[in-house]
Amino acid sequence: AREVGKALGLPRDMQDRLARLVANWGYQDPDELLIKHLAEAGCDPSHPRIRHFARLWLQVQDLPRHLGQHSGGMVIAAGRLDDVVPLEPATMPGRVVVQWDKDDCAGLGIIKIDLLGLGMMSVLQEAITLVSETGGSVDLGHLPPDDSAVYRSLQRADTIGVFQVESRAQMATLPRILPERFYDLVVQVAIIRPGPIVGEMVHPYIRRRRGREPVTYPHPSLEPILKRTLGVPLFQEQLLRMAMTAAGFTATEAEELRRALGFKRSERLMGEVEAKLRAGMARQGIAGAAAETIVRSITSFALYGFPESHASSFALLAYASAYLKVHHPAAFYAALLNNQPMGFYHPATIVKDAQRHGLRFLPIDVTRSQWLCTVVDFNSDRPAEQPSPRFPRGTGVAKPGSPCPVQSVRLGLRYVKGLRETAARALVQAREARPFASVHDLALRAALARDELETLAVIGALAPLGATRRASLWAAAAPHPGPLFVSAEEEAPPSPLKEMTEGERLVADYGGTGVTLGRHPMAMCRAELDRRGVRAARALVAVPHGTPVRVAGSVIVRQRPGTAKGFVFLTLEDETGIANVIVTPPLFARYRLTLVTAPFLLVEGIAQQQDGVASVRAARVSALSVLAQGVPSHDFG
């Protein structure tokens, strides 16, 4: 839609509005489309160019948007595959792809398997390896299913870095659902999806879960299907069984429904299925409000809902990641940092979350850091840190059965911005051959470029060689002797540069690594914030509902979900934790530029408390001037 609008010469903002709206137009009468939807987009339905746009859109609707290949899709056949389906060479040498669309292959009964690749799988594998290397043992197949500490952390929404339940929406519902067993976590994973949200299933489930509403069923025949989910349909399997029970669908018709739920979210197919549903329920004697509830429940899943089997698999990974975070935090956070980018949060937020949990981080150190982050025994942290065959580890190895040492995470050289991996690994190899005698010795034997050496200096990674950040930077900028004269190197003259202040170190950390192990930027201005009556994020939970309140922090998440009717949700982080802010559509229009671009915000609004979930409904927003302006955020992803 945006491309069509661009070709017609429409303004960029109008292109964006049209692109957001046309996804929900479906197959409608063109005149109704023009009047209803184009007017909502702020367009003049009588304008010739706008009318032409609508005609073009209807013509291109449902045409392929692009030609691509499934990164994990495979087709299996008996005998030669090219006897069954036409093939063509892929871009990668030695690879071939099927020329047909995956849905056409499925429609013809060709065996098709889609493999889903998840970054969390790599995190779990690496974390388990790190645990074993420090004397522990974790078996994903035999995790205790009822670990109380894990469920307490989930109920508190202490889930930064935890698979699938770390988003703002998940955090807002975890303390309300209060998962106590594994199936509760299955529901938690599945409930925050467009299907259940649009189908108005989330709040009824929560009310029933907390005993505020009786468990009822759209029709008595559906009780066996919906009993486990308190009368609220949440999974695709339930919808198929509902159609077969309430509307008399055959297995073939139920399969058509399943395909309609997943076929490019096709409103045309869902419209055909809806007609069959209503006719079938009429034959079964189901009409009125019960029929409408069943139809809404099923058709809303065209906007995406989970199969129960899918949710169960994801819940297992969520539980495993939460278990590692609670019981093996050093291994978990090290593995999580080694597999970035992934998930909702930037490494800067992950590090601060770990520090709030009491995990100690050790800085990047050219005499000890490996390429990846490592787990070390903080009590000893001897220089003899050596990499294992697969993952680096520290020296704090506890024998099985012995008390686990106090573990810390040593940041890896991969977090030095601009440092080539080949150069970093050459640095480690040279260090293992013999210790570095000076900054110049390091630069020569590791073959570092000048900018790489200066970045290491400015972030403090050269401090173990006997100099402060500015002194190391001075030495790094000095002319280096060639290899023939390295033995005759004279002691470098003392640095005339004034040493960095705490604020300058903070800026250097974010600029050079993207993270800081020092104080959070908000902690540095806390005294001023206290004078202005700004609450810390951790204190929000004690503010009575309806109380005017001020909060401030680094904006780590900005969201505007399509199912939220124009509401914008912000997550602010300070040194004590995170605070959730709700922005209404009119307020977003008023403060749009500030809300979209400012890295730090001061928000004035009204405190909202609901089942232990604290948030602020914003009334006024302003940019906050903080020294470190380079803290990244997750913007409308």
XYZ file of C-alpha atoms in Angstrom:
637
model
C 0.000 0.000 0.000
C 2.848 2.365 0.810
C 4.469 1.686 -2.576
C 1.201 2.323 -4.412
C 0.736 5.578 -2.506
C 4.304 6.582 -3.307
C 3.799 5.915 -7.012
C 0.720 8.140 -6.946
C 2.709 10.960 -5.366
C 0.890 10.916 -1.995
C 2.652 12.588 0.971
C 4.740 10.294 3.199
C 2.471 10.641 6.243
C -0.552 9.730 4.126
C 1.333 6.719 2.726
C 1.968 5.534 6.285
C -1.657 6.010 7.349
C -2.926 4.119 4.338
C -0.440 1.293 4.867
C -1.657 0.808 8.424
C -5.292 0.791 7.448
C -5.434 -1.293 4.281
C -4.245 -4.409 6.088
C -7.691 -4.572 7.700
C -9.827 -3.549 4.721
C -10.475 -7.059 3.467
C -12.862 -7.680 0.584
C -15.483 -4.943 0.740
C -17.526 -2.886 -1.610
C -15.220 -0.187 -3.078
C -17.663 2.609 -2.248
C -17.943 1.457 1.365
C -14.162 1.172 1.511
C -13.709 4.718 0.229
C -16.198 6.294 2.589
C -15.361 4.373 5.745
C -11.646 3.671 5.663
C -10.176 6.446 3.565
C -12.035 9.025 5.612
C -10.624 7.466 8.783
C -7.138 7.880 7.320
C -7.716 11.608 6.905
C -8.093 11.372 3.127
C -10.774 12.924 0.958
C -12.782 10.023 -0.539
C -13.949 12.263 -3.379
C -10.438 13.159 -4.524
C -9.651 11.484 -7.897
C -6.160 10.423 -6.825
C -7.472 8.820 -3.624
C -10.200 6.990 -5.539
C -7.580 5.754 -7.990
C -5.481 4.536 -5.072
C -8.416 2.489 -3.747
C -9.027 0.862 -7.141
C -5.339 -0.057 -7.484
C -5.223 -1.455 -3.989
C -8.152 -3.782 -4.606
C -6.423 -5.043 -7.752
C -3.121 -5.856 -6.050
C -4.586 -7.199 -2.815
C -3.349 -10.729 -2.004
C -0.733 -10.697 -4.772
C 2.704 -11.903 -3.515
C 4.506 -9.031 -1.823
C 7.936 -10.495 -2.474
C 9.674 -13.700 -3.517
C 11.772 -15.242 -0.787
C 12.768 -18.559 0.669
C 11.989 -20.026 4.072
C 15.215 -20.132 6.053
C 14.215 -23.376 7.774
C 11.669 -24.933 5.425
C 12.205 -28.359 3.897
C 10.214 -30.502 1.454
C 10.475 -34.289 1.588
C 9.493 -36.701 -1.174
C 10.005 -40.363 -2.066
C 12.489 -40.641 -4.917
C 13.673 -37.593 -6.823
C 12.203 -34.311 -5.649
C 12.313 -32.802 -9.143
C 9.904 -35.537 -10.269
C 7.347 -34.018 -7.885
C 7.896 -30.269 -7.926
C 9.961 -27.864 -10.066
C 13.247 -26.710 -8.503
C 15.613 -23.824 -9.132
C 19.134 -22.950 -7.925
C 19.306 -20.795 -4.807
C 21.721 -17.919 -4.352
C 23.921 -20.013 -2.059
C 26.077 -22.479 -4.008
C 24.892 -26.066 -3.770
C 21.390 -25.099 -2.589
C 18.110 -25.503 -4.451
C 14.657 -24.184 -3.661
C 11.155 -25.278 -4.613
C 9.545 -22.912 -7.096
C 6.078 -23.263 -5.595
C 4.633 -21.336 -2.673
C 4.678 -23.207 0.636
C 0.874 -23.060 0.917
C 0.510 -24.565 -2.561
C 2.845 -27.394 -1.530
C 0.732 -28.016 1.569
C -2.466 -27.922 -0.467
C -1.119 -30.650 -2.760
C -0.238 -32.854 0.208
C 3.532 -32.553 -0.196
C 5.333 -33.196 3.080
C 6.622 -29.823 4.295
C 8.545 -29.214 7.505
C 9.275 -25.764 8.943
C 12.147 -25.546 11.400
C 12.109 -22.619 13.815
C 15.455 -21.202 14.868
C 15.505 -19.482 18.274
C 18.362 -17.521 19.783
C 17.280 -18.692 23.231
C 18.256 -22.243 22.266
C 21.849 -21.047 21.860
C 21.638 -19.192 25.182
C 20.438 -22.311 26.995
C 23.098 -24.506 25.386
C 25.884 -22.106 26.263
C 24.589 -21.456 29.787
C 24.413 -25.183 30.531
C 27.973 -25.594 29.290
C 29.159 -22.725 31.493
C 27.383 -24.250 34.500
C 29.067 -27.602 33.934
C 32.471 -25.943 33.554
C 32.082 -24.364 36.997
C 31.181 -27.609 38.714
C 27.393 -27.515 38.366
C 24.930 -29.566 36.393
C 21.684 -28.724 34.623
C 19.596 -31.177 32.596
C 16.806 -29.520 30.609
C 14.952 -32.812 30.469
C 14.824 -33.133 34.249
C 14.231 -29.641 35.587
C 12.068 -29.610 38.732
C 8.628 -28.640 37.406
C 7.477 -26.863 40.565
C 10.479 -24.785 41.622
C 8.998 -22.183 43.975
C 11.795 -19.648 43.434
C 11.218 -19.719 39.683
C 7.477 -19.161 40.031
C 8.027 -16.353 42.544
C 10.245 -14.577 40.017
C 7.593 -15.034 37.310
C 4.845 -13.723 39.590
C 6.948 -10.618 40.282
C 7.455 -10.167 36.515
C 11.193 -10.416 37.133
C 11.637 -11.596 33.567
C 14.128 -9.396 31.721
C 15.996 -11.822 29.464
C 13.505 -14.670 30.021
C 12.177 -16.191 26.821
C 8.727 -15.031 25.617
C 7.598 -13.419 28.899
C 9.914 -10.390 28.974
C 7.775 -7.953 26.966
C 5.946 -5.084 28.614
C 2.556 -6.734 27.992
C 3.730 -10.039 29.475
C 5.183 -8.262 32.496
C 1.882 -6.461 33.002
C -0.100 -9.715 33.121
C 2.272 -12.024 35.009
C 1.483 -10.520 38.452
C -2.215 -10.742 37.622
C -2.276 -14.323 36.380
C 0.243 -15.418 39.062
C 1.456 -18.650 37.404
C 1.860 -21.452 39.948
C 2.418 -24.463 37.702
C 3.628 -25.254 34.228
C 0.241 -25.114 32.496
C -0.251 -21.605 33.862
C 2.932 -20.651 32.036
C 1.588 -22.264 28.843
C -1.460 -20.003 29.126
C 0.749 -16.995 29.886
C 2.776 -17.524 26.722
C -0.347 -17.861 24.573
C -2.587 -15.159 25.989
C -0.576 -12.110 24.866
C -1.228 -12.583 21.147
C -3.336 -10.513 18.744
C -5.995 -13.242 18.521
C -6.835 -13.468 22.235
C -6.447 -9.697 22.659
C -8.792 -8.750 19.800
C -11.163 -11.555 20.768
C -11.460 -9.959 24.229
C -10.265 -13.094 25.994
C -7.464 -11.680 28.156
C -9.435 -9.776 30.779
C -12.154 -12.439 31.202
C -9.472 -15.053 31.803
C -7.698 -12.872 34.386
C -10.959 -12.092 36.208
C -11.824 -15.782 36.345
C -8.305 -16.705 37.352
C -8.530 -14.342 40.318
C -12.038 -15.440 41.293
C -13.775 -12.189 40.376
C -15.994 -13.707 37.717
C -17.652 -17.125 37.541
C -16.467 -19.612 34.969
C -19.078 -19.843 32.234
C -19.218 -21.390 28.775
C -20.769 -20.054 25.540
C -22.675 -23.347 25.314
C -22.823 -26.368 27.672
C -21.396 -28.634 24.960
C -18.142 -26.642 25.035
C -17.320 -27.241 28.700
C -15.028 -30.259 28.085
C -13.100 -28.199 25.517
C -12.714 -24.990 27.540
C -12.555 -26.224 31.133
C -8.740 -26.076 31.395
C -8.736 -22.443 30.270
C -11.640 -21.373 32.529
C -14.173 -21.182 29.725
C -12.028 -18.854 27.600
C -10.726 -20.194 24.246
C -6.997 -19.473 23.952
C -5.571 -22.124 21.624
C -6.132 -23.055 17.994
C -6.883 -26.663 18.917
C -9.768 -25.458 21.087
C -11.203 -23.447 18.219
C -11.167 -26.423 15.878
C -12.894 -28.612 18.469
C -15.426 -25.834 19.110
C -16.254 -25.693 15.408
C -16.689 -29.460 15.250
C -18.856 -29.539 18.381
C -20.922 -26.355 18.074
C -21.230 -26.125 14.273
C -20.951 -29.792 13.310
C -17.801 -29.270 11.249
C -16.347 -32.392 9.704
C -12.642 -33.127 10.013
C -12.170 -31.736 6.495
C -13.988 -28.513 7.350
C -11.983 -28.179 10.559
C -8.822 -28.499 8.489
C -10.118 -25.724 6.223
C -10.612 -23.606 9.328
C -7.060 -24.355 10.482
C -5.690 -23.266 7.121
C -7.801 -20.123 7.158
C -6.362 -19.247 10.572
C -2.853 -19.462 9.179
C -3.248 -18.562 5.503
C -1.757 -15.066 5.437
C -4.471 -13.987 7.877
C -6.910 -13.971 4.937
C -10.139 -12.155 5.767
C -11.747 -13.591 2.629
C -11.189 -17.162 3.802
C -12.284 -16.278 7.316
C -15.433 -14.739 5.886
C -16.265 -17.995 4.119
C -15.563 -19.980 7.285
C -17.720 -17.621 9.353
C -20.684 -18.228 7.057
C -20.246 -21.988 7.507
C -19.962 -21.546 11.283
C -23.194 -19.616 11.530
C -25.058 -22.076 9.317
C -23.708 -25.034 11.276
C -24.594 -23.523 14.652
C -28.086 -22.723 13.394
C -28.538 -26.398 12.542
C -27.350 -27.271 16.068
C -29.806 -24.818 17.605
C -27.122 -22.358 18.790
C -28.052 -18.739 18.110
C -28.080 -15.302 19.680
C -25.348 -14.196 22.095
C -23.855 -17.699 22.353
C -23.391 -17.906 18.582
C -21.870 -14.421 18.434
C -19.401 -15.254 21.213
C -18.290 -18.430 19.462
C -17.910 -16.683 16.094
C -15.930 -13.809 17.607
C -13.661 -16.234 19.459
C -12.871 -18.195 16.308
C -12.605 -15.388 13.746
C -10.371 -13.251 15.969
C -7.709 -15.922 15.692
C -7.260 -14.891 12.072
C -5.164 -12.131 13.672
C -2.788 -14.776 15.054
C -3.108 -17.156 17.949
C -1.018 -20.028 19.237
C -1.601 -23.754 18.954
C -1.425 -25.280 22.428
C 1.465 -27.517 21.367
C 3.411 -24.447 20.251
C 2.671 -22.611 23.492
C 3.764 -25.649 25.525
C 7.103 -25.799 23.723
C 7.684 -22.090 24.229
C 6.639 -22.359 27.883
C 9.298 -25.022 28.422
C 11.971 -22.670 27.071
C 10.559 -19.829 29.181
C 10.702 -21.984 32.296
C 14.219 -23.211 31.526
C 15.512 -19.672 30.984
C 13.817 -18.474 34.183
C 15.323 -21.430 36.068
C 18.826 -20.576 34.876
C 18.335 -16.901 35.678
C 17.266 -17.722 39.241
C 19.695 -20.532 40.070
C 22.687 -19.939 37.787
C 22.655 -16.182 37.109
C 26.316 -15.829 36.123
C 26.080 -18.504 33.440
C 22.694 -17.247 32.259
C 23.662 -13.600 31.901
C 27.027 -14.427 30.321
C 25.340 -16.643 27.726
C 22.640 -14.033 27.132
C 25.242 -11.324 26.524
C 27.231 -13.624 24.237
C 24.222 -14.196 21.988
C 23.110 -10.630 21.460
C 21.260 -9.183 19.657
C 18.086 -10.987 20.674
C 14.962 -10.403 22.717
C 13.554 -7.078 23.835
C 16.407 -5.491 25.707
C 19.765 -3.986 24.880
C 22.861 -5.366 26.666
C 22.975 -2.149 28.722
C 19.618 -3.031 30.275
C 20.589 -6.684 30.752
C 23.756 -5.716 32.623
C 21.888 -3.334 34.928
C 19.213 -5.946 35.598
C 21.916 -8.449 36.555
C 23.614 -5.920 38.829
C 20.315 -5.212 40.596
C 20.152 -8.958 41.267
C 23.549 -8.811 42.950
C 25.638 -10.261 40.134
C 29.117 -8.751 39.971
C 30.552 -7.757 36.600
C 34.234 -7.354 35.890
C 35.348 -4.878 33.223
C 36.945 -5.583 29.881
C 40.619 -6.263 30.571
C 43.241 -6.890 27.891
C 45.136 -9.157 30.320
C 42.139 -11.375 31.163
C 39.116 -10.926 28.869
C 38.345 -13.492 26.205
C 36.395 -12.712 23.033
C 33.173 -13.840 24.722
C 31.951 -12.988 28.203
C 33.178 -15.518 30.771
C 32.130 -16.789 34.182
C 34.895 -16.401 36.768
C 35.370 -16.990 40.473
C 35.390 -13.476 41.845
C 37.180 -14.551 45.012
C 40.243 -15.669 43.072
C 39.923 -14.204 39.527
C 43.504 -15.220 38.861
C 45.170 -14.134 35.616
C 45.287 -17.723 34.372
C 41.870 -17.572 32.765
C 41.986 -19.960 29.850
C 39.342 -20.709 27.215
C 37.691 -24.114 27.060
C 37.415 -25.896 23.693
C 33.931 -24.415 23.106
C 33.253 -21.627 25.571
C 35.695 -19.543 27.621
C 35.510 -19.890 31.380
C 37.171 -18.577 34.499
C 39.274 -20.147 37.179
C 36.596 -20.506 39.830
C 35.841 -24.162 39.219
C 34.129 -25.931 42.081
C 34.375 -29.685 42.421
C 31.048 -31.534 42.342
C 29.466 -31.447 45.769
C 31.600 -28.570 47.016
C 30.196 -25.091 47.747
C 29.865 -23.001 44.596
C 32.277 -20.071 44.521
C 31.055 -16.504 44.285
C 30.781 -16.151 40.534
C 31.085 -13.031 38.435
C 30.900 -12.251 34.733
C 33.933 -10.871 32.940
C 32.880 -8.789 29.936
C 34.290 -10.053 26.659
C 36.239 -8.207 24.004
C 33.271 -8.621 21.645
C 31.718 -5.605 23.365
C 34.534 -3.271 22.295
C 33.024 -1.265 19.459
C 35.154 -1.330 16.320
C 37.440 -4.109 17.559
C 37.798 -6.779 14.888
C 37.251 -10.342 16.060
C 40.477 -11.410 14.347
C 42.377 -8.703 16.224
C 40.762 -9.652 19.530
C 41.627 -13.313 19.118
C 45.181 -12.372 18.102
C 45.381 -10.325 21.301
C 44.324 -13.325 23.397
C 46.787 -15.597 21.593
C 49.665 -13.141 22.057
C 48.801 -12.739 25.741
C 48.895 -16.496 26.264
C 52.376 -16.621 24.717
C 53.710 -14.085 27.240
C 52.269 -11.157 29.227
C 52.178 -7.732 27.642
C 54.959 -5.435 28.824
C 53.342 -2.159 27.751
C 50.699 -0.564 25.600
C 53.131 -0.463 22.677
C 53.987 -4.125 23.165
C 50.286 -4.959 23.087
C 49.687 -2.927 19.930
C 52.649 -4.503 18.150
C 52.065 -8.165 19.022
C 48.270 -8.054 18.593
C 48.545 -6.026 15.359
C 45.921 -3.569 16.570
C 44.887 -0.574 14.526
C 45.278 2.861 16.103
C 41.521 3.366 16.576
C 41.161 -0.080 18.171
C 43.926 0.675 20.654
C 42.452 4.061 21.487
C 39.012 2.548 22.117
C 40.571 -0.018 24.480
C 42.293 2.860 26.273
C 39.261 5.087 26.605
C 37.078 2.316 28.094
C 39.726 1.413 30.680
C 40.681 -1.964 29.196
C 44.401 -1.017 29.315
C 44.335 -0.105 33.016
C 45.972 -3.420 34.087
C 49.053 -2.323 32.135
C 49.557 0.398 34.716
C 47.826 3.553 33.524
C 44.553 5.407 33.890
C 42.170 5.862 30.958
C 43.533 9.199 29.809
C 47.136 8.118 30.426
C 46.491 4.958 28.389
C 44.923 7.070 25.675
C 47.994 9.315 25.659
C 50.255 6.274 25.337
C 48.073 4.768 22.614
C 48.251 7.980 20.600
C 52.045 8.243 20.885
C 54.146 7.027 17.931
C 54.910 3.314 18.242
C 58.447 1.999 17.640
C 58.807 -0.564 14.910
C 59.633 -4.202 15.640
C 63.383 -3.582 15.193
C 63.396 -0.987 17.956
C 60.827 -2.372 20.373
C 63.533 -3.532 22.786
C 64.924 -0.012 22.875
C 61.560 1.548 23.694
C 61.912 4.328 26.201
C 59.421 4.900 28.973
C 56.588 7.061 27.661
C 56.446 10.619 29.010
C 53.773 11.223 31.649
C 50.366 12.129 30.340
C 49.439 15.821 30.548
C 45.739 14.951 30.246
C 43.408 15.452 33.170
C 41.855 12.201 34.311
C 38.219 11.467 33.435
C 35.414 12.393 35.763
C 32.708 9.836 36.586
C 30.419 11.393 34.006
C 33.095 11.282 31.326
C 33.796 7.629 32.127
C 30.080 6.914 31.770
C 29.979 8.545 28.340
C 33.146 6.678 27.332
C 31.657 3.351 28.458
C 28.495 3.773 26.422
C 30.413 5.123 23.452
C 33.024 2.353 23.488
C 31.035 -0.696 24.577
C 27.338 0.187 24.728
C 27.236 -0.782 28.426
C 28.563 0.567 31.697
C 29.496 -1.239 34.881
C 29.432 2.007 36.830
C 26.438 3.812 38.184
C 23.288 4.072 36.110
C 22.986 7.488 34.396
C 19.858 8.199 36.449
C 21.725 7.611 39.704
C 24.018 10.502 38.866
C 21.128 12.948 38.864
C 19.031 11.329 41.599
C 19.572 14.175 44.081
C 18.166 16.684 41.604
C 15.284 14.357 40.738
C 14.451 13.968 44.428
C 14.283 17.744 44.779
C 11.818 17.822 41.861
C 9.634 15.144 43.438
C 10.469 12.449 40.893
C 9.842 8.929 42.202
C 12.249 6.074 41.661
C 10.812 3.208 39.598
C 11.010 0.824 42.556
C 8.859 3.165 44.663
C 5.938 3.204 42.226
C 4.401 0.041 43.629
C 3.724 1.861 46.931
C 2.035 4.907 45.350
C -1.765 4.775 45.867
C -3.948 4.433 42.791
C -4.971 7.794 41.353
C -2.113 9.757 42.925
C -0.333 12.384 40.803
C 3.224 11.223 40.286
C 6.429 12.025 38.440
C 8.794 9.393 37.036
C 11.886 9.640 34.871
C 14.325 7.333 33.190
C 16.055 6.051 30.117
C 13.528 4.948 27.483
C 14.418 1.307 26.883
C 11.200 0.264 25.079
C 8.750 2.167 22.903
C 5.705 0.257 21.651
C 2.571 1.078 19.685
C 0.810 -2.275 19.087
C -1.719 -2.485 16.310
C -4.230 -3.962 18.778
C -3.885 -1.039 21.245
C -6.096 1.479 19.377
C -3.336 4.082 19.091
C -2.051 3.879 22.672
C 1.722 4.032 23.121
C 3.547 2.170 25.896
C 6.929 3.235 27.244
C 9.305 1.434 29.556
C 11.575 3.742 31.543
C 14.632 2.444 33.381
C 16.425 4.035 36.311
C 18.953 2.676 38.808
C 16.211 0.909 40.836
C 14.285 -0.847 38.065
C 11.739 -0.152 35.335
C 8.524 1.863 35.193
C 5.684 1.463 32.697
C 4.096 4.540 31.145
C 0.826 4.653 29.174
C 0.443 7.401 26.572
C -2.996 8.142 25.101
C -3.340 8.873 21.367
C -4.040 12.612 21.861
C -1.034 12.962 24.168
C 1.168 11.099 21.697
C 0.082 13.485 18.935
C 0.931 16.438 21.182
C 4.373 15.214 22.291
C 5.188 13.014 19.303
C 8.701 14.303 18.574
C 9.780 14.145 22.221
C 8.297 10.691 22.761
C 9.910 9.273 19.634
C 13.377 10.809 19.878
C 14.288 11.707 23.476
C 16.539 9.056 25.106
C 15.580 10.195 28.629
C 12.101 11.338 29.639
C 10.425 13.015 32.584
C 6.773 11.976 32.791
C 4.058 13.545 34.918
C 0.826 11.633 35.269
C -1.476 9.550 37.432
C -0.379 6.368 39.181
C -2.378 3.282 38.291
C -2.384 0.138 40.438
C -3.967 -3.108 39.290
C -3.283 -6.414 40.996
C 0.213 -5.384 41.972
C 1.057 -3.955 38.539
C 2.068 -0.293 38.771
C 2.008 2.075 35.815
C 1.703 5.778 35.085
C -0.915 7.262 32.788
C 0.979 10.179 31.302
C -0.425 13.711 31.310
C 2.743 15.655 30.459
C 6.064 14.593 28.938
C 9.385 16.386 28.610
C 12.902 15.459 27.583
C 15.349 15.023 30.438
C 18.890 16.261 30.057
C 21.254 13.559 31.268
C 24.992 13.423 30.674
C 25.028 10.058 28.878
C 22.749 10.476 25.865
C 23.924 7.375 24.002
C 21.850 4.782 25.861
C 20.005 2.793 23.155
C 16.348 1.765 23.243
C 14.004 -0.752 21.641
C 11.912 1.472 19.376
C 8.544 0.330 18.056
C 9.838 -3.147 17.210
